[in-house]
PDB file of C-alpha atoms in Angstrom:
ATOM      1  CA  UNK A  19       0.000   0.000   0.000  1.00  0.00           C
ATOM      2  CA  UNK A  20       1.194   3.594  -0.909  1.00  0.00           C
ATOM      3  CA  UNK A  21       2.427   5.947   1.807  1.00  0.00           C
ATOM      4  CA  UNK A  22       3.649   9.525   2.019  1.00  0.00           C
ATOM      5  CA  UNK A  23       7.152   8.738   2.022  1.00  0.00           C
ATOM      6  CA  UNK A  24       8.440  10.338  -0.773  1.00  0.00           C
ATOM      7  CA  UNK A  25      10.621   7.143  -2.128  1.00  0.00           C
ATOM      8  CA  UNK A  26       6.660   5.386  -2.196  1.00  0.00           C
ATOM      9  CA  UNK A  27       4.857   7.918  -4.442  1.00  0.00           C
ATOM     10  CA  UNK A  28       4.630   7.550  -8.614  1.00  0.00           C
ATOM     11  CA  UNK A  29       6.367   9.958 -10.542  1.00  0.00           C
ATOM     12  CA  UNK A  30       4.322  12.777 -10.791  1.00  0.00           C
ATOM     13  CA  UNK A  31       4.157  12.804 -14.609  1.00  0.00           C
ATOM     14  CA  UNK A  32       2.774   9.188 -14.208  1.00  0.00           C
ATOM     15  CA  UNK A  33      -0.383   9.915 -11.467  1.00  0.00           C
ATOM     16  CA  UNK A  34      -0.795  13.878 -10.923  1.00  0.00           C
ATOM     17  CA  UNK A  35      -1.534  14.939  -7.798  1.00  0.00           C
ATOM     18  CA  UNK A  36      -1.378  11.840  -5.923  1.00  0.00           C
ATOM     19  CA  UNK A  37      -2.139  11.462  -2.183  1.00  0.00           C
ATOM     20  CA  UNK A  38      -2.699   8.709   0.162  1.00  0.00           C
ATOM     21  CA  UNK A  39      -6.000   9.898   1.790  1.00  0.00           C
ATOM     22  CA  UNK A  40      -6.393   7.359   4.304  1.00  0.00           C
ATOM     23  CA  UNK A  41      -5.655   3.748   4.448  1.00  0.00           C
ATOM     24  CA  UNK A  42      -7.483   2.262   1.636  1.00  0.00           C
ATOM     25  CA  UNK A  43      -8.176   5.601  -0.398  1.00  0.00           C
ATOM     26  CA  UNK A  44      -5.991   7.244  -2.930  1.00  0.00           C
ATOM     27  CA  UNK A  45      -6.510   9.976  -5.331  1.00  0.00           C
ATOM     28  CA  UNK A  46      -4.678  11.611  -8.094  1.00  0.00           C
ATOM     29  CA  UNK A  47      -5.306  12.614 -11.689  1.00  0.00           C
ATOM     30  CA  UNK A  48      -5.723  10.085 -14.831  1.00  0.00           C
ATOM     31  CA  UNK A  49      -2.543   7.878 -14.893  1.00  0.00           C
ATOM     32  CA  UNK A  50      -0.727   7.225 -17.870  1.00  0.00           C
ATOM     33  CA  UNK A  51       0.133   3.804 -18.204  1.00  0.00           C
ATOM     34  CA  UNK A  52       3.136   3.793 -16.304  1.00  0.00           C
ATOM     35  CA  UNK A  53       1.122   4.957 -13.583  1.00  0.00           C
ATOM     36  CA  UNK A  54      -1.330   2.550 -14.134  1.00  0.00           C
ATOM     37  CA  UNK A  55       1.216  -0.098 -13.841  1.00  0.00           C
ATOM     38  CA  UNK A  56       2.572   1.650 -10.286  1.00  0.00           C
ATOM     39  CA  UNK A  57      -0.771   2.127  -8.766  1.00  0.00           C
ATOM     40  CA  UNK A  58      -1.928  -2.079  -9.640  1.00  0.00           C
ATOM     41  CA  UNK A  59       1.717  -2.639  -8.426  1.00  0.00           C
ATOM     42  CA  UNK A  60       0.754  -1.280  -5.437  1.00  0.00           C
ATOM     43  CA  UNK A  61      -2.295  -3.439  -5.125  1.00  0.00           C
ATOM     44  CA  UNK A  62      -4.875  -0.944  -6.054  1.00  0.00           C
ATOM     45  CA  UNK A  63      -8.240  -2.757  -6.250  1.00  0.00           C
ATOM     46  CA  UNK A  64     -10.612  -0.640  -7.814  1.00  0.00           C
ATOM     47  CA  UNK A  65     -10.311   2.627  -9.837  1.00  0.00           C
ATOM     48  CA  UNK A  66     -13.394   5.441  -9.604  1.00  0.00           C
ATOM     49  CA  UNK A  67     -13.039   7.655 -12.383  1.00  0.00           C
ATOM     50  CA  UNK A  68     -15.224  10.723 -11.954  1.00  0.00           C
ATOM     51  CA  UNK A  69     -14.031  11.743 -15.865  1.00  0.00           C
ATOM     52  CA  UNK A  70     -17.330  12.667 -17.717  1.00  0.00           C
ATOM     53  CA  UNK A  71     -18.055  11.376 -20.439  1.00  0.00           C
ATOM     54  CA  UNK A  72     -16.361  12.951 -24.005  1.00  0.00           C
ATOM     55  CA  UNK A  73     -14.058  15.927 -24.330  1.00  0.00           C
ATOM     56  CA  UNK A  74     -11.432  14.840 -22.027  1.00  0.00           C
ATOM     57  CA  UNK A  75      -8.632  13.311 -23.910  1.00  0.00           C
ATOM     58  CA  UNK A  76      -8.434   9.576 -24.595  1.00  0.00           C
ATOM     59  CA  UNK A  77     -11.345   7.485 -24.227  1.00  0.00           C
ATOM     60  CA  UNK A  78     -12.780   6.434 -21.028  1.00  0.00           C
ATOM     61  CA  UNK A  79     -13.293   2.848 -21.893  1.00  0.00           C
ATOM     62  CA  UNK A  80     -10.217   2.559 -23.286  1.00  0.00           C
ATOM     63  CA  UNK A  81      -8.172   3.533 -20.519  1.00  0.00           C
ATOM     64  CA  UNK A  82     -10.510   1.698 -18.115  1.00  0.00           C
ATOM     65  CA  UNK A  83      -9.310  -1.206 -19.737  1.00  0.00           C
ATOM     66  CA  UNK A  84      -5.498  -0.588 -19.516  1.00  0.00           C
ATOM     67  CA  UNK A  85      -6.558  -1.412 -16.038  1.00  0.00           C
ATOM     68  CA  UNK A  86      -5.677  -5.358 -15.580  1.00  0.00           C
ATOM     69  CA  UNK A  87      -6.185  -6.231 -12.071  1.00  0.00           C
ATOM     70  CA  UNK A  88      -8.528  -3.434 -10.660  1.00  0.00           C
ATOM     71  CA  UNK A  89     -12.270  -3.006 -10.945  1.00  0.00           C
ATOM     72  CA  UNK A  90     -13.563   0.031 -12.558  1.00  0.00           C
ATOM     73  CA  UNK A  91     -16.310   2.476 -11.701  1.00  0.00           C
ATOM     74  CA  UNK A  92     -17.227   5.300 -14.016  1.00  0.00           C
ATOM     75  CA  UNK A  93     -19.264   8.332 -11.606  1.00  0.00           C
ATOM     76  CA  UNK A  94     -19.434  10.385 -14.822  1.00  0.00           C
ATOM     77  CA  UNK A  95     -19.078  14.450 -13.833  1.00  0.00           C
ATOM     78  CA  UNK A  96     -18.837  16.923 -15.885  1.00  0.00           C
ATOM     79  CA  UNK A  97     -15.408  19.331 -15.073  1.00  0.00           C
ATOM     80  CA  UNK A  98     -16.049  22.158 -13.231  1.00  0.00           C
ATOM     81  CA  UNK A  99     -19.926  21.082 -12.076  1.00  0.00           C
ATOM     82  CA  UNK A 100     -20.772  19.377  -8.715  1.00  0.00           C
ATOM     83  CA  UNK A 101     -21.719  16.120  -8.241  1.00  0.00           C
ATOM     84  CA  UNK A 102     -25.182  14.792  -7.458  1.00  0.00           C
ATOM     85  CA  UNK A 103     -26.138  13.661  -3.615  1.00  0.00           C
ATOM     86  CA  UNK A 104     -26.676  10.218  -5.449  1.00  0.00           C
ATOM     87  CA  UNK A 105     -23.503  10.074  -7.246  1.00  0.00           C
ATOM     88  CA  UNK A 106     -21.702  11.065  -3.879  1.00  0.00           C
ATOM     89  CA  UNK A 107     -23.799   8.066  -2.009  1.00  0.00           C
ATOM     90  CA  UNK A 108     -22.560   5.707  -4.749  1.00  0.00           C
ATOM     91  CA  UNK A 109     -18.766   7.169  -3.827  1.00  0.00           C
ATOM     92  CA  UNK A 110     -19.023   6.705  -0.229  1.00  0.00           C
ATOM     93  CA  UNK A 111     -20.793   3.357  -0.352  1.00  0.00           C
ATOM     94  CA  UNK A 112     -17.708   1.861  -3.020  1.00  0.00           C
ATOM     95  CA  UNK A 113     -14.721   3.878  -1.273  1.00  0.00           C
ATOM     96  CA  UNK A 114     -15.783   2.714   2.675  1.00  0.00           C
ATOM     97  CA  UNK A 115     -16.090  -0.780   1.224  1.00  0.00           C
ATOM     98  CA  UNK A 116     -13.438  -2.729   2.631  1.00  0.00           C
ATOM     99  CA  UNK A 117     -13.465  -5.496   0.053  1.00  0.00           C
ATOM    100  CA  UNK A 118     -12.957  -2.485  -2.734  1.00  0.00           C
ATOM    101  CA  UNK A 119     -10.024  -1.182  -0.942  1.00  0.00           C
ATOM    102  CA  UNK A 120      -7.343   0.307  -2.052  1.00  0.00           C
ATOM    103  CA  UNK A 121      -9.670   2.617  -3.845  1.00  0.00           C
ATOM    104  CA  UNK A 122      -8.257   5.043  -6.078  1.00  0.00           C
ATOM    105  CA  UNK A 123     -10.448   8.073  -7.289  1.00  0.00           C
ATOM    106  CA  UNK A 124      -8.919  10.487 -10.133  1.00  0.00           C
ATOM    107  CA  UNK A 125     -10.374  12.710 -13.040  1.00  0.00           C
ATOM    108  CA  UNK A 126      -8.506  14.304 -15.476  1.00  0.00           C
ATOM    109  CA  UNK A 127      -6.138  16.689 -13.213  1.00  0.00           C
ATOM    110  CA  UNK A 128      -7.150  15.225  -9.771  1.00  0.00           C
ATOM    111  CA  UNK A 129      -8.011  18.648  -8.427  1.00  0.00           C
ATOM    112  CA  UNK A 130     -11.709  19.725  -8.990  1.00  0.00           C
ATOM    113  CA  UNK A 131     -14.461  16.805  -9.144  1.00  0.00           C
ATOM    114  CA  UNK A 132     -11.796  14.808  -7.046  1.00  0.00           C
ATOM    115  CA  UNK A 133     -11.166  17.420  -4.577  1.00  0.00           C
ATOM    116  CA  UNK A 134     -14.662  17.577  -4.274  1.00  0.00           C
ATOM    117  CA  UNK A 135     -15.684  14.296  -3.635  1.00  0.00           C
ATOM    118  CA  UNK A 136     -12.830  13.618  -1.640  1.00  0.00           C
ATOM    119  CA  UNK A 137     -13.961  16.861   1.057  1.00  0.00           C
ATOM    120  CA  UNK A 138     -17.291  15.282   1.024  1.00  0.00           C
ATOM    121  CA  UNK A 139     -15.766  11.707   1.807  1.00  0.00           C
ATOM    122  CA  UNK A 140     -13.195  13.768   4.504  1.00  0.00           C
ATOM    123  CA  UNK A 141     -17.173  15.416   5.847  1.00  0.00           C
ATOM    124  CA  UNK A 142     -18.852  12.126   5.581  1.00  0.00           C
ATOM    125  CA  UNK A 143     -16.160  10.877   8.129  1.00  0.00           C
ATOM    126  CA  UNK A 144     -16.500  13.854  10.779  1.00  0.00           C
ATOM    127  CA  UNK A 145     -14.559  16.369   9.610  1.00  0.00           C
ATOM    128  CA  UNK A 146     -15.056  20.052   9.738  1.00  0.00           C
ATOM    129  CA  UNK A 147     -16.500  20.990   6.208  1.00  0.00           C
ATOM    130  CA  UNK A 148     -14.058  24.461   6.120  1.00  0.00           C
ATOM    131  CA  UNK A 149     -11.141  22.051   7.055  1.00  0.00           C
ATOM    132  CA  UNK A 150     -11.737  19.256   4.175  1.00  0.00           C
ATOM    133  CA  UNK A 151     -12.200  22.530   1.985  1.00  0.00           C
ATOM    134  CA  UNK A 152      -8.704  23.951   3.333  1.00  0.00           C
ATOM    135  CA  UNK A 153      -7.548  20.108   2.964  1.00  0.00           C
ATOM    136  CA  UNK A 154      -8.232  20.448  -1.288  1.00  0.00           C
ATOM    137  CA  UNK A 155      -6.244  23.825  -1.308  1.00  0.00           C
ATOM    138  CA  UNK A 156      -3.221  21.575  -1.126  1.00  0.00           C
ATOM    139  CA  UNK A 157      -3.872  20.738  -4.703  1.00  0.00           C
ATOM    140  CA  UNK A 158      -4.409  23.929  -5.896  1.00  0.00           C
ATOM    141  CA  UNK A 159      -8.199  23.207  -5.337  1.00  0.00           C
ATOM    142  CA  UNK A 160      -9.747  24.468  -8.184  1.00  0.00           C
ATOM    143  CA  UNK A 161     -13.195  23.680  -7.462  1.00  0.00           C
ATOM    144  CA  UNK A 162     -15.934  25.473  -8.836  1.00  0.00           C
ATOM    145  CA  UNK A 163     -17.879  28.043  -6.580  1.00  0.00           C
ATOM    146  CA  UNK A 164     -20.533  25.189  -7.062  1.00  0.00           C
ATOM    147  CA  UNK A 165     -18.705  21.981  -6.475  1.00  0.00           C
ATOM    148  CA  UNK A 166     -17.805  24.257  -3.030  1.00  0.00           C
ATOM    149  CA  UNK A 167     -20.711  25.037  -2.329  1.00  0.00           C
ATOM    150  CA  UNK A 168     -22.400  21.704  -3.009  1.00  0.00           C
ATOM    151  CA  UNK A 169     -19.809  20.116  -0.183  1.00  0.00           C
ATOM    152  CA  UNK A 170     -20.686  22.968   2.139  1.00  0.00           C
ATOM    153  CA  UNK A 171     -24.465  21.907   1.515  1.00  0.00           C
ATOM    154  CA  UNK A 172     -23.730  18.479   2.121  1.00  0.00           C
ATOM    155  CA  UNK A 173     -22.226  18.983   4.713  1.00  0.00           C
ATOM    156  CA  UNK A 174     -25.304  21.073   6.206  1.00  0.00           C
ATOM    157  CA  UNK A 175     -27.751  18.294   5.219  1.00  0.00           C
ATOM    158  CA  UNK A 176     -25.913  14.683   5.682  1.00  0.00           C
ATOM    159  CA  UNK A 177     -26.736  13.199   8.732  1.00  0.00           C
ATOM    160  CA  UNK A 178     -23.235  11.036   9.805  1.00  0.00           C
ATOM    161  CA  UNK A 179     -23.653   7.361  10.651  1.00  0.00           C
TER     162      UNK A 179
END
């Protein structure tokens, strides 16, 4: 499994903006194949790809199926626009899986729609929604004043387990 030490981390130009999250939950930009190869080295078990669909460089299927060991999930958003409450159920329910895990989540850069769904994964686990927000700024957040304000709403409105 990945960790922050720098000599455990893909080269940047393979998985952009990588970060261990927590145990079991990576996120980073689209992998090139290289990166591919790293993260499925590193026992990654299933990929959620938040890429929507068209417009974004190559095609989704066909880099889903570079992958050859992990699953993969397709929670099609389009860049810069929030994510449904649905789509962020479906998120939770395959990231807090522990039979999915190590989950990694990307889009194209691994800043907006992942920074996004990862503060509402970081709210969804009791933390403060400004701090998951400040969290994201890390990576040069670029989110959307939607995609912020849709975690600050869901963070008003989700009741925690």
């Amino acid at each position: 499994m990945p960790t922050d030490a720098a000599g455990d981390r893909p080269p940047v130009s393979q998985v952009p903006n990588f970060e261990q999250v927590a145990p079991g939950l990576l996120r980073g930009g689209q992998p090139d194949a290289d990166g591919i190869a790293w993260l499925e080295a590193h026992s990654v078990r299933t990929v959620i790809d938040l890429r929507g669909e068209g417009g974004e460089g190559p095609d989704n299927q066909a880099i889903a199926g570079a992958w050859k060991k992990a699953r993969c999930h397709s929670i099609p958003i389009p860049d810069m626009n929030p994510p449904t409450h649905e789509q962020v159920e479906e998120f939770l329910r395959l990231v807090d899986d522990p039979g999915n895990q190590p989950v990694f989540v990307h889009c194209k850069a691994g800043i907006g729609r992942t920074g996004t769904m990862i503060a509402c994964w970081r709210v969804a686990h009791g933390w403060d929604v400004d701090e998951a927000i400040r969290q994201e700024q890390f990576f040069s957040y670029a989110g959307s004043f939607a995609q912020e304000s849709f975690v600050r709403e869901f963070a008003a409105t989700r009741i925690l387990p």
